mmCIF file of C-alpha atoms in Angstrom:
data_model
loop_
_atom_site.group_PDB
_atom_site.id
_atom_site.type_symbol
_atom_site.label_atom_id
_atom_site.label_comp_id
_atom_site.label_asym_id
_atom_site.label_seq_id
_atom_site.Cartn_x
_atom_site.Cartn_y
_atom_site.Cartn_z
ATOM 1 C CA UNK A 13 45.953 93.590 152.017
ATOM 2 C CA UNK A 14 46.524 93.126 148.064
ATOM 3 C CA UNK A 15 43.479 94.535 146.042
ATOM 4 C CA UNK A 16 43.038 93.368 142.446
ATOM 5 C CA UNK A 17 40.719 95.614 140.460
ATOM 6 C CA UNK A 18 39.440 94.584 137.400
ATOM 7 C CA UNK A 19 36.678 95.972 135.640
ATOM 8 C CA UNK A 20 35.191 95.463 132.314
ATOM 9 C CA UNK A 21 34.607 99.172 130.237
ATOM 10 C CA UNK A 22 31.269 100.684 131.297
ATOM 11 C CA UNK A 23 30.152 100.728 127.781
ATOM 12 C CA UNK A 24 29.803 104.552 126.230
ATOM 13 C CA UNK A 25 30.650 106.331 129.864
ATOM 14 C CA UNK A 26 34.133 105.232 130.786
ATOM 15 C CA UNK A 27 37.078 102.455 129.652
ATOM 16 C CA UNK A 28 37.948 99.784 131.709
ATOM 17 C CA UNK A 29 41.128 100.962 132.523
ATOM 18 C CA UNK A 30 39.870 104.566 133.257
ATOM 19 C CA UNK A 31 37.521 102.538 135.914
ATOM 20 C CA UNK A 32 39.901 100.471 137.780
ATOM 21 C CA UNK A 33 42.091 103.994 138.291
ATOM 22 C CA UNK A 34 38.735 105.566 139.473
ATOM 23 C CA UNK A 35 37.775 102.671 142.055
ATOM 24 C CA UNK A 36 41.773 102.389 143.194
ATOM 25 C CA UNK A 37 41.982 106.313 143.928
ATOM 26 C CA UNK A 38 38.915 105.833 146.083
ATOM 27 C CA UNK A 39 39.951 102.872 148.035
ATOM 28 C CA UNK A 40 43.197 104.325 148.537
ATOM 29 C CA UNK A 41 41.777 107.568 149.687
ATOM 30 C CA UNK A 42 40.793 104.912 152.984
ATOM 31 C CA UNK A 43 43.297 102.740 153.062
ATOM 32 C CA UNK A 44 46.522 103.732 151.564
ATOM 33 C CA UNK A 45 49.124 101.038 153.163
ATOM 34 C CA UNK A 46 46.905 98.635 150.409
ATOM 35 C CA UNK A 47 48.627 97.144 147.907
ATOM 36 C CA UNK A 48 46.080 97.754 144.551
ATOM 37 C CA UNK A 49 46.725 95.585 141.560
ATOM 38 C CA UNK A 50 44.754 97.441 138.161
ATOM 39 C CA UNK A 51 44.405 94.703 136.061
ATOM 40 C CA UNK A 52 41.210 96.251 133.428
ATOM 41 C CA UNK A 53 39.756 93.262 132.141
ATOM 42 C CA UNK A 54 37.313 92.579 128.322
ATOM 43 C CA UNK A 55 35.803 90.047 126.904
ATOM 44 C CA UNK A 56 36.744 90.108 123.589
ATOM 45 C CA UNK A 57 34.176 93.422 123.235
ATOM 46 C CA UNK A 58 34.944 96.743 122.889
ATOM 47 C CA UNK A 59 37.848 97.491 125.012
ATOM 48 C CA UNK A 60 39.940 94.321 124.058
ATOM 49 C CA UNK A 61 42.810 96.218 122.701
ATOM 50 C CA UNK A 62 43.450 98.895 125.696
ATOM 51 C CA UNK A 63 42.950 96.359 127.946
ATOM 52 C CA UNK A 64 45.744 94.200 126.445
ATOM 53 C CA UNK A 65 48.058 96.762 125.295
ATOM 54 C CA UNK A 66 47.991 98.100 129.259
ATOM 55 C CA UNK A 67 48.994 94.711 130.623
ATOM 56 C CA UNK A 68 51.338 93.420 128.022
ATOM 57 C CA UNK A 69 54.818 94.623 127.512
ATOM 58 C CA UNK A 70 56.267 95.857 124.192
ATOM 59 C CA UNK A 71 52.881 95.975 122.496
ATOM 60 C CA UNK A 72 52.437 98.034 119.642
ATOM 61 C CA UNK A 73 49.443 99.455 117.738
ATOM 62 C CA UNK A 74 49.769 99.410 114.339
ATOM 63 C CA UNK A 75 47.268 101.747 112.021
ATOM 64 C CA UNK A 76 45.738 100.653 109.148
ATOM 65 C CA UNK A 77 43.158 102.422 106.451
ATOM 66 C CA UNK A 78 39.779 100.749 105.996
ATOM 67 C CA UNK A 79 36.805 100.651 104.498
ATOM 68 C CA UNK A 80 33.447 101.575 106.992
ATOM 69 C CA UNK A 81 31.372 99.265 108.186
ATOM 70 C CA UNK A 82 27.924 100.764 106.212
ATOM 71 C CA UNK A 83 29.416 101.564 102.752
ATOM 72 C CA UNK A 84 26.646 98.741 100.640
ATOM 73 C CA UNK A 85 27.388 98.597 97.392
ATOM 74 C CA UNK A 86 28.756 102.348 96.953
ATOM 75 C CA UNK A 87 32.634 102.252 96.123
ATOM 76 C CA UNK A 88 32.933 105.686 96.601
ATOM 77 C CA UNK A 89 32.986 104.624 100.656
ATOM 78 C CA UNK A 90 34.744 106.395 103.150
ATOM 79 C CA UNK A 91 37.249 105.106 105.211
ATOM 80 C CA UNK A 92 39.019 105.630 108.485
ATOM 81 C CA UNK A 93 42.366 104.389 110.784
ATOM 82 C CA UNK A 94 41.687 101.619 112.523
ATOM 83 C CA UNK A 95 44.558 99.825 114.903
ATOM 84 C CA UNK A 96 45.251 96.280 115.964
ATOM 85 C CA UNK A 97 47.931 95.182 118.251
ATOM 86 C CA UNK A 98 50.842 93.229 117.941
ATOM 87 C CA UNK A 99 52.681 91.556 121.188
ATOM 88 C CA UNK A 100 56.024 90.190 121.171
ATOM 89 C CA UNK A 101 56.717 86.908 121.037
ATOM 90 C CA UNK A 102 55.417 84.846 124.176
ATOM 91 C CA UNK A 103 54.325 81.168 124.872
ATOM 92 C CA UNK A 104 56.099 79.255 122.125
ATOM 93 C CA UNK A 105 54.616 81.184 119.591
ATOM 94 C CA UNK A 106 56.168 84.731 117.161
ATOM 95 C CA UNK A 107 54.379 87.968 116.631
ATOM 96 C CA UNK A 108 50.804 87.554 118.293
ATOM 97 C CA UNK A 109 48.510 89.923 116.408
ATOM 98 C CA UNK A 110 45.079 90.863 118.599
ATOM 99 C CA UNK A 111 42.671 92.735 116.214
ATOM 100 C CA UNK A 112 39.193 94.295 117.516
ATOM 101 C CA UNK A 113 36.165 93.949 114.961
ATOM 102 C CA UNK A 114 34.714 97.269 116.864
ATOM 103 C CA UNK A 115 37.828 98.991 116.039
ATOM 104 C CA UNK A 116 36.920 98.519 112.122
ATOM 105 C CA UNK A 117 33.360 97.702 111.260
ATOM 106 C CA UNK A 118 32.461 98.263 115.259
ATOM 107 C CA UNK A 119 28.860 99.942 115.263
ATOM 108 C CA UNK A 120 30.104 103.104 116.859
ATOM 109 C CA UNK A 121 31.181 103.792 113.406
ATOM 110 C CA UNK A 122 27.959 104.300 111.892
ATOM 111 C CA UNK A 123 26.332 108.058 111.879
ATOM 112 C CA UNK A 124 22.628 105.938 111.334
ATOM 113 C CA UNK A 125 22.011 102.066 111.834
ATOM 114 C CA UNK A 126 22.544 100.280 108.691
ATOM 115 C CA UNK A 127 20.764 96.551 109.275
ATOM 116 C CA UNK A 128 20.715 95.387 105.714
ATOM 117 C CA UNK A 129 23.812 96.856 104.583
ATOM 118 C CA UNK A 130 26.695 97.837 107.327
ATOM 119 C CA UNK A 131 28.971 94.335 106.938
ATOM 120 C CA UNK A 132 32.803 93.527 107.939
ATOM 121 C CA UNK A 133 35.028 94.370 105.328
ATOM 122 C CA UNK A 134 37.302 96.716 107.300
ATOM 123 C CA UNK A 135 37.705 93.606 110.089
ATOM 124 C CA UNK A 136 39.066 91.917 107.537
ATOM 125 C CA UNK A 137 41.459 94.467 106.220
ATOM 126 C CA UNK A 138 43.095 94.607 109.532
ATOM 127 C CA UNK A 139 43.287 90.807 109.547
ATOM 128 C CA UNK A 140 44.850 90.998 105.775
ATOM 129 C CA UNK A 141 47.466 93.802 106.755
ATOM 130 C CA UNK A 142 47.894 91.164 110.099
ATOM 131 C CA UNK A 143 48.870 88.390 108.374
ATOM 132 C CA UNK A 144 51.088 90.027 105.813
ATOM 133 C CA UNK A 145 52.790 91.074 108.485
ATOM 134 C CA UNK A 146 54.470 87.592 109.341
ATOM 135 C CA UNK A 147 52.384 87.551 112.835
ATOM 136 C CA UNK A 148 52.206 83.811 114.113
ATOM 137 C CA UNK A 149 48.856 83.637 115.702
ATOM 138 C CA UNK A 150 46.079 85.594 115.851
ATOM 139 C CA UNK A 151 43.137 86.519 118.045
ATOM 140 C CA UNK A 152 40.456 88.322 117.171
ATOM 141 C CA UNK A 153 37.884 90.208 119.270
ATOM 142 C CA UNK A 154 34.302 90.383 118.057
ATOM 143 C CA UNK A 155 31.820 92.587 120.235
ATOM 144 C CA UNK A 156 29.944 95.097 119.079
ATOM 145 C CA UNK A 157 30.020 94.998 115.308
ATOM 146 C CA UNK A 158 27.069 96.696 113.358
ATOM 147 C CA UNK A 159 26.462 94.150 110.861
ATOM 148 C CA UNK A 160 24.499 90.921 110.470
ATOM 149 C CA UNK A 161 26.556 89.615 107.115
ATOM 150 C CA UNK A 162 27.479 86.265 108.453
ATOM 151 C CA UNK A 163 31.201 87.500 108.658
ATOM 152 C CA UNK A 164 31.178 87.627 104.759
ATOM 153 C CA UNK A 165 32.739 90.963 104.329
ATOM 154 C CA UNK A 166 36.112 90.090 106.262
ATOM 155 C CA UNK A 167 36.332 87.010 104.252
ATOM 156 C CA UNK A 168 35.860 89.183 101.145
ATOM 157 C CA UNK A 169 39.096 91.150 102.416
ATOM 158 C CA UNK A 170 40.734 87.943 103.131
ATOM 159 C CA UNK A 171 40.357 86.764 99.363
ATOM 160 C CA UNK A 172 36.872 84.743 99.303
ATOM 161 C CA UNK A 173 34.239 85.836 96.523
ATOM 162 C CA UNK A 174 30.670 85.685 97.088
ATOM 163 C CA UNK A 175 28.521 85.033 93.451
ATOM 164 C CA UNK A 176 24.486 85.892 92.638
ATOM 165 C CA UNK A 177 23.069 83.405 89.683
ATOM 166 C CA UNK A 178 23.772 85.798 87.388
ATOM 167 C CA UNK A 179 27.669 85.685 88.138
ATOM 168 C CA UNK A 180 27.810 88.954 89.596
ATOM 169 C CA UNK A 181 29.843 89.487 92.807
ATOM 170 C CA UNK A 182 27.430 90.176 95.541
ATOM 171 C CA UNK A 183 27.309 94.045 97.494
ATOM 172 C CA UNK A 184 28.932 94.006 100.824
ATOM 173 C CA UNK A 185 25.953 93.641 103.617
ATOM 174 C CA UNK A 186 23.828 90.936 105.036
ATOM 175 C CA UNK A 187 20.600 92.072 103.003
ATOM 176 C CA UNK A 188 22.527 90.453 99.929
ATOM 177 C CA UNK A 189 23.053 87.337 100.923
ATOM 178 C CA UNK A 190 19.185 85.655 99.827
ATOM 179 C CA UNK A 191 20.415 86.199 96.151
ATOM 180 C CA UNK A 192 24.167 83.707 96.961
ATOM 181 C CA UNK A 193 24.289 81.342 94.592
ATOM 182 C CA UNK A 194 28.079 80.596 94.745
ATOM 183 C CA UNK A 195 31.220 80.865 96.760
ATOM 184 C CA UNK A 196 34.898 80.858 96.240
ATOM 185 C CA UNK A 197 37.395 80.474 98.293
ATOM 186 C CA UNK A 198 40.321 79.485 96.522
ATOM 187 C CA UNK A 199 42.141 82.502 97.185
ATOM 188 C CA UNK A 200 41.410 82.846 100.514
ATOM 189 C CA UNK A 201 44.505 83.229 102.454
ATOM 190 C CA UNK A 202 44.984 80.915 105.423
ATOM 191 C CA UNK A 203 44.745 81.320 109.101
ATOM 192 C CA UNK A 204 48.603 81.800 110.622
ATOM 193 C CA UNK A 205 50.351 78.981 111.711
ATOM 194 C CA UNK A 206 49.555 79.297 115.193
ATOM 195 C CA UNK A 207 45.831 79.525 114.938
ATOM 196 C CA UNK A 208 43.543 82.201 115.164
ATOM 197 C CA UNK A 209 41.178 82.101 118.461
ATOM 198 C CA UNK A 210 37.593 84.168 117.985
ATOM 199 C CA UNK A 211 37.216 85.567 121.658
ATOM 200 C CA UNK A 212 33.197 86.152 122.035
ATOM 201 C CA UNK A 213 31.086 86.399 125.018
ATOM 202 C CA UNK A 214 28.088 84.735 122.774
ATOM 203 C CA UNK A 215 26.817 81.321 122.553
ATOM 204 C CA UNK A 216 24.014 81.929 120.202
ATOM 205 C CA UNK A 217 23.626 79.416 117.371
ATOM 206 C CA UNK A 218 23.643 81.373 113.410
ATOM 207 C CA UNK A 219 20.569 80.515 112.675
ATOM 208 C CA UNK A 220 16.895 80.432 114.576
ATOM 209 C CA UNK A 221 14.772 82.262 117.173
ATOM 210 C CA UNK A 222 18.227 82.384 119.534
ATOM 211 C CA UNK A 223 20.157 83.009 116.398
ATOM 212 C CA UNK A 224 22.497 86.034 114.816
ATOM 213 C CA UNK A 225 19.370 87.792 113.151
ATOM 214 C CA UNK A 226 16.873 87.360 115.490
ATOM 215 C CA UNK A 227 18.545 88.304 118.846
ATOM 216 C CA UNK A 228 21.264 90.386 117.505
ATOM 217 C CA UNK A 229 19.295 92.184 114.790
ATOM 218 C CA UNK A 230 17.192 94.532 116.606
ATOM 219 C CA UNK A 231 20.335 96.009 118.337
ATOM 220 C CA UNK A 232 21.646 97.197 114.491
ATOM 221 C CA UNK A 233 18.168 98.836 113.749
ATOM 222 C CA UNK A 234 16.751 95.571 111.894
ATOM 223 C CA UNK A 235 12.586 95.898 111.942
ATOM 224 C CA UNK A 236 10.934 92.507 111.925
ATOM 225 C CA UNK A 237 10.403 92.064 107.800
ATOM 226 C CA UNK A 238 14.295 92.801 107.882
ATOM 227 C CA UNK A 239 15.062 90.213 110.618
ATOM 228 C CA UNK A 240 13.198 87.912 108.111
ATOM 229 C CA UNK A 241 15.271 88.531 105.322
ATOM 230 C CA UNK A 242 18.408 88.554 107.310
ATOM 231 C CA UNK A 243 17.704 85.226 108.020
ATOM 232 C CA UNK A 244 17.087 83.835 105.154
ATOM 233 C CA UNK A 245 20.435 85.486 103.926
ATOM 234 C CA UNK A 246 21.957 83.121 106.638
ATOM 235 C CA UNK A 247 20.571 80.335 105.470
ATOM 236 C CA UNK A 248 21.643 80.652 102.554
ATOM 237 C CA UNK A 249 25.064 81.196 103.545
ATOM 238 C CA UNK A 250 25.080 77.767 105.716
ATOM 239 C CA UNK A 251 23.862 76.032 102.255
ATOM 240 C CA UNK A 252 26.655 77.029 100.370
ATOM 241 C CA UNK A 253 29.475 76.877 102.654
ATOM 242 C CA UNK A 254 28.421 73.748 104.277
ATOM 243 C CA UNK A 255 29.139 74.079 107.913
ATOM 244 C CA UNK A 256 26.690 73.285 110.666
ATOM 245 C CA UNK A 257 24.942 76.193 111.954
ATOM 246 C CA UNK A 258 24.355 75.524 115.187
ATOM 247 C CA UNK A 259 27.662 75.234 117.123
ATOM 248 C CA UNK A 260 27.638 77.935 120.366
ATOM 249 C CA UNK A 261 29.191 81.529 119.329
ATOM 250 C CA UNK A 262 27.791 80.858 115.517
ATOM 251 C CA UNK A 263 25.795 84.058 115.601
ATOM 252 C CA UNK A 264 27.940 85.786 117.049
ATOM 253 C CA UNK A 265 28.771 89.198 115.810
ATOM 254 C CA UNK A 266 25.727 88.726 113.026
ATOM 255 C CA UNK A 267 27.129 85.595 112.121
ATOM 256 C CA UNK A 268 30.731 86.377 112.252
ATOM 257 C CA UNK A 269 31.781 83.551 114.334
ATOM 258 C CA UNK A 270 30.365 82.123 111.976
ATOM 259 C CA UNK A 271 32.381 83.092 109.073
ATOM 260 C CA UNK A 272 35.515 82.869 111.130
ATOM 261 C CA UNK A 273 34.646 79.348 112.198
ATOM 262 C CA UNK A 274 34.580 78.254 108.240
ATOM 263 C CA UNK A 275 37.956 80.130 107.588
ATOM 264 C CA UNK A 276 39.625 77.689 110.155
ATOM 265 C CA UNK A 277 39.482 80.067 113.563
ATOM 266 C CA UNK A 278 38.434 78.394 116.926
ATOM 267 C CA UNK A 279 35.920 80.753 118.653
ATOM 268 C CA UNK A 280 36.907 80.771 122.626
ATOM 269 C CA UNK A 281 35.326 82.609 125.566
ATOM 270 C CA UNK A 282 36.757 85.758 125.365
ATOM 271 C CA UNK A 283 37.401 86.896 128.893
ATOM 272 C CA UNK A 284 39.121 83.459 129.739
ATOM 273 C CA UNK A 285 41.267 84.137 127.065
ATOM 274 C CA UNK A 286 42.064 87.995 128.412
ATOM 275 C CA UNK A 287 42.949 86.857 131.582
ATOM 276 C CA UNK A 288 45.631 84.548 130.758
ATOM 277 C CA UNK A 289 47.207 86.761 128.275
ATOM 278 C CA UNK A 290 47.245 90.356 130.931
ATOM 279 C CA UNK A 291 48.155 88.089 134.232
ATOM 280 C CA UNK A 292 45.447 87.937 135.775
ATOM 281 C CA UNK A 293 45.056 84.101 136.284
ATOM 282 C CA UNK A 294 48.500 84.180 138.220
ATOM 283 C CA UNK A 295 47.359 87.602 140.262
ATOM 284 C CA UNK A 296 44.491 86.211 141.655
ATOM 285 C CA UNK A 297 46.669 83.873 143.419
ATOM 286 C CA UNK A 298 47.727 86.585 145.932
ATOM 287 C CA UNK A 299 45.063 88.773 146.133
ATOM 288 C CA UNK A 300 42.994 88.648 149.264
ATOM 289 C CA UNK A 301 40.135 90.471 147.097
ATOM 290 C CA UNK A 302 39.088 90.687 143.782
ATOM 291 C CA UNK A 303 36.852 94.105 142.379
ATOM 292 C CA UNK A 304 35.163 93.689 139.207
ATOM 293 C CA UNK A 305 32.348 95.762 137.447
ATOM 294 C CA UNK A 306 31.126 96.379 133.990
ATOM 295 C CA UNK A 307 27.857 99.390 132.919
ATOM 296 C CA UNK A 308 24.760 97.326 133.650
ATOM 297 C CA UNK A 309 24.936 93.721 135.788
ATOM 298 C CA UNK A 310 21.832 91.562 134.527
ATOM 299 C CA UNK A 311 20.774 87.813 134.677
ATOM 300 C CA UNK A 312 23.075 87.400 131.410
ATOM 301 C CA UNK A 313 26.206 88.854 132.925
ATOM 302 C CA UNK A 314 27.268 85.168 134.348
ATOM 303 C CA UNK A 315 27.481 84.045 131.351
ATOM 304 C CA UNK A 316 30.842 84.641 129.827
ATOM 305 C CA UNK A 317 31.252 88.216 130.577
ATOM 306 C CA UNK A 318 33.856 90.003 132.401
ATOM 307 C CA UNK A 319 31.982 89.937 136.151
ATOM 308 C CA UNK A 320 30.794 86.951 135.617
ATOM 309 C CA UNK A 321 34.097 84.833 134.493
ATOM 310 C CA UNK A 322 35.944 86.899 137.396
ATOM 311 C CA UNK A 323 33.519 85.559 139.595
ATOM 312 C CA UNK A 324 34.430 82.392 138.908
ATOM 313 C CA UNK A 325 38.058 83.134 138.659
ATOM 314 C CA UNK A 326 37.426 84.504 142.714
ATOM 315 C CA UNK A 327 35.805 81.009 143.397
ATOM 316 C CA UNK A 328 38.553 79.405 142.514
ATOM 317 C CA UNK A 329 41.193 80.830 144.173
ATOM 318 C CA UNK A 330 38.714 81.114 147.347
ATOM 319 C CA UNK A 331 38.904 84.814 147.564
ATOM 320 C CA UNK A 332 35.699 86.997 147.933
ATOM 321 C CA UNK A 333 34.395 88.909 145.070
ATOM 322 C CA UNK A 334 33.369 92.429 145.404
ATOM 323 C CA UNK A 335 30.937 94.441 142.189
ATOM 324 C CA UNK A 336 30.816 97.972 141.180
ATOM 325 C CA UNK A 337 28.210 98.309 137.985
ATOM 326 C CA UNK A 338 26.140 101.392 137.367
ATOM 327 C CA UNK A 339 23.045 99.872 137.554
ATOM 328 C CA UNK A 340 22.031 96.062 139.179
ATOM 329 C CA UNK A 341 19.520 94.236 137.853
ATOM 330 C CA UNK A 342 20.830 91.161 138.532
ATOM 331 C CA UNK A 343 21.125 88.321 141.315
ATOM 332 C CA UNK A 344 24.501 89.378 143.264
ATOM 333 C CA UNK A 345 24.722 86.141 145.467
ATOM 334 C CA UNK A 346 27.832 85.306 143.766
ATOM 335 C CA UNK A 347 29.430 88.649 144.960
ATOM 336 C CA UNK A 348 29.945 90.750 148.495
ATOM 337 C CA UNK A 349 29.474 94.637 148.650
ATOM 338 C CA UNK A 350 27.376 95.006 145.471
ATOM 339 C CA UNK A 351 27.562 98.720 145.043
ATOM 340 C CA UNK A 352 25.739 100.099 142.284
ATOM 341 C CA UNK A 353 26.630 103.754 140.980
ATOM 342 C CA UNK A 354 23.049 104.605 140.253
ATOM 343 C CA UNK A 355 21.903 104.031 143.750
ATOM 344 C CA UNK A 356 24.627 106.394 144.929
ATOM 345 C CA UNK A 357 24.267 109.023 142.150
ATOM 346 C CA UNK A 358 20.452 109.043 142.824
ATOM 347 C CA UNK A 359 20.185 107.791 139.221
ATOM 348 C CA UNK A 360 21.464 106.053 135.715
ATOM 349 C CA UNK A 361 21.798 109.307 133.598
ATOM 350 C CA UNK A 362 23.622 110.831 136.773
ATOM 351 C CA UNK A 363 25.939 107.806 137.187
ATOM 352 C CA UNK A 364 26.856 108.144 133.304
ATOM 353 C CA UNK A 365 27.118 112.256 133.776
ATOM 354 C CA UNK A 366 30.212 111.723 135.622
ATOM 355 C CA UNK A 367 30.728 107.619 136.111
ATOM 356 C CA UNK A 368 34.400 108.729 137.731
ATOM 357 C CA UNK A 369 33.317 110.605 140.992
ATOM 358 C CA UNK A 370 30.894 107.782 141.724
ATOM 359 C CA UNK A 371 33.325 105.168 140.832
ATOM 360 C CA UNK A 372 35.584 106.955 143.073
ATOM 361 C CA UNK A 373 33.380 107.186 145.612
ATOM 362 C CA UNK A 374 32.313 103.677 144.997
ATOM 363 C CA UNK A 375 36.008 102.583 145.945
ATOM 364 C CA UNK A 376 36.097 104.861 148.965
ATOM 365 C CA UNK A 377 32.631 102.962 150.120
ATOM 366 C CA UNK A 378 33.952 99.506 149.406
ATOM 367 C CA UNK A 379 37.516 100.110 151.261
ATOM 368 C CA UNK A 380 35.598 101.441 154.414
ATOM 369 C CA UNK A 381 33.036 98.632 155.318
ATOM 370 C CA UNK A 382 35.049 95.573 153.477
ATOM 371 C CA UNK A 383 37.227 93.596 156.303
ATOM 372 C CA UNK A 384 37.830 89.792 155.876
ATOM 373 C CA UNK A 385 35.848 89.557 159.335
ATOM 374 C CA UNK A 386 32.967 91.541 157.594
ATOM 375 C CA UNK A 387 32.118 90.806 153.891
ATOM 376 C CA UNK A 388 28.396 90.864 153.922
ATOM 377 C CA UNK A 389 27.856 93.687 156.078
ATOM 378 C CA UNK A 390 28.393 96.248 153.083
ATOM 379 C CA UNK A 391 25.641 98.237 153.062
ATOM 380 C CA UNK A 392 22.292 98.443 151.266
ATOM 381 C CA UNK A 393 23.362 98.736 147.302
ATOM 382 C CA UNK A 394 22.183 95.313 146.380
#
């Protein structure tokens, strides 16, 4: 039987490509004669770089210096190495350069939440040093970024100024943006000539009560009176660029997609785009299972994340679907032998403690009661 295992990262306990050799050792532990295909699998989140660099050929991280994502207005900031990837030359196009907003100005970088004032100027470096490398297309991962600045600080590194009333450039952050008056974007270097393709598991508009601020804020420490002047920052960002607001993936990132939809990118779902570029499209074609998995499985987890596009993916091809997560809080018809880790650890914090035994063990459970005769008789984790 040919296994395909590909999970998303469990976010903070264990990568995704640390999880799909966890959940392979344990099958294999059962039934060795099966052939298991590792394919770890992101969504254009945290992750996105391992998980390409481990399934594409001749990539190569390159290191960069940049600025950190809560510096304000102090120029004194300090800075830190930050990678993106570069893959050889594939589908028509040169150099492909795949560069991961959490690797910069991710929010994993900030010692204390910084709502008004953490922003994306390092992103943007690594796009700058990117493009002055002669890549020919570029994709760019946006999960888990600590700002809400409307993706204003990467164009800022890409050449764009940002003006108060009083002709003043503005501070890098998103609690700066009420007092834009004018923007400039005549030295704003272009896109590549392939494109560049925002990968984003987000379909929230900029601006609203389903928008960048509102949603998104409260995950980057924003209290309410700062949600409201995030907001309004927003807005006046979509006066004085001009775009519409309101096209799916918008807020994404704290407005980001945003910001990279104005500079000329096309934001795509991000694990769709994964899966073509690390094989797994073709793979599924042989596989007579698929594993997939991610931290927590929710309500929200169909919708353009990892378990929920591999789902699909499974449908497809007509091949069952099995899920490992550490905790389900979800609806699992979609998937057979939904095993979750905090069931079989007893609980979350002893899933997280040591998320390898139990996605070990996980595998071993899966490989003993999954048969092609048998998929829903799996055992109680649902």
């Amino acid at each position: 039987m040919r296994v395909i295992i590909a999970p998303d990262s469990f976010k903070g306990t264990i990568t995704a490509a640390a999880a799909a050799a966890a959940i392979a050792t344990g099958w294999h532990d059962v039934r060795p004669e099966d052939d298991l295909l590792r394919i770890p699998m992101a969504d254009g989140g945290e992750g996105t770089l391992a998980a390409v660099e481990s399934a594409v050929p001749g990539a190569e991280r390159v290191s960069v210096e940049v600025l950190g994502p809560a510096t304000g207005a102090n120029p004194q900031a300090s800075t830190h190495l930050a990678d993106w990837l570069r893959l050889p030359a594939r589908d028509g196009y040169g150099p492909v350069g795949v560069i991961e907003l959490a690797a910069a100005s991710g929010i994993e970088h900030l010692s204390s939440l910084a709502p008004l004032t953490a922003h994306t100027y390092g992103f943007g470096q690594l796009i700058h040093h990117a493009l002055k490398s002669g890549i020919s297309r570029i994709l760019l991962a946006i999960g888990s970024s600590a700002s809400t600045d409307g993706g204003t600080g990467a164009l800022k590194a890409l050449g764009a100024r940002f003006i108060d009333r009083n002709a003043n450039l503005l501070p890098l952050g998103g609690g700066f943006l009420p007092d834009l008056e004018f923007v400039d974007f005549r030295d704003l270097l272009s896109p590549p000539p392939g494109g560049a393709v925002v990968l984003s598991d987000v379909t929230n508009p900029l601006l609203g009560p389903q928008g960048a601020a509102c949603i998104f804020g409260p995950q980057k420490g924003a209290d309410d009176q700062e949600i409201s002047h995030l907001e309004k920052g927003l807005e006046t960002l979509a006066s004085k660029i001009g775009k519409d607001p309101n096209f799916p993936g918008a807020g994404a990132a704290g407005g980001t997609g945003y910001g990279l939809a104005r500079w000329g990118a096309e934001i795509r779902p991000g694990a769709a785009e994964i899966a073509d570029i690390i094989g797994l499209t073709n793979a599924v074609k042989d596989a007579h299972l698929i594993i997939t998995g991610e931290g927590r499985f929710d309500n929200q987890s169909r919708q353009g994340k990892v378990t929920g596009y591999v789902a699909g993916l499974a449908a497809q091809a007509q091949i069952p679907v099995a899920l490992v997560a550490g905790a389900i809080e979800g609806k699992t018809s979609d998937y057979t032998c939904p095993t979750s880790l905090s069931q079989l650890a007893q609980s979350i914090q002893a899933a997280k403690n040591n998320p390898q035994r139990w996605l070990e063990e996980a595998g071993r459970i899966l490989a003993s009661q999954w048969a092609p005769s048998n998929q829903t008789q799996c055992g109680d984790f649902d």
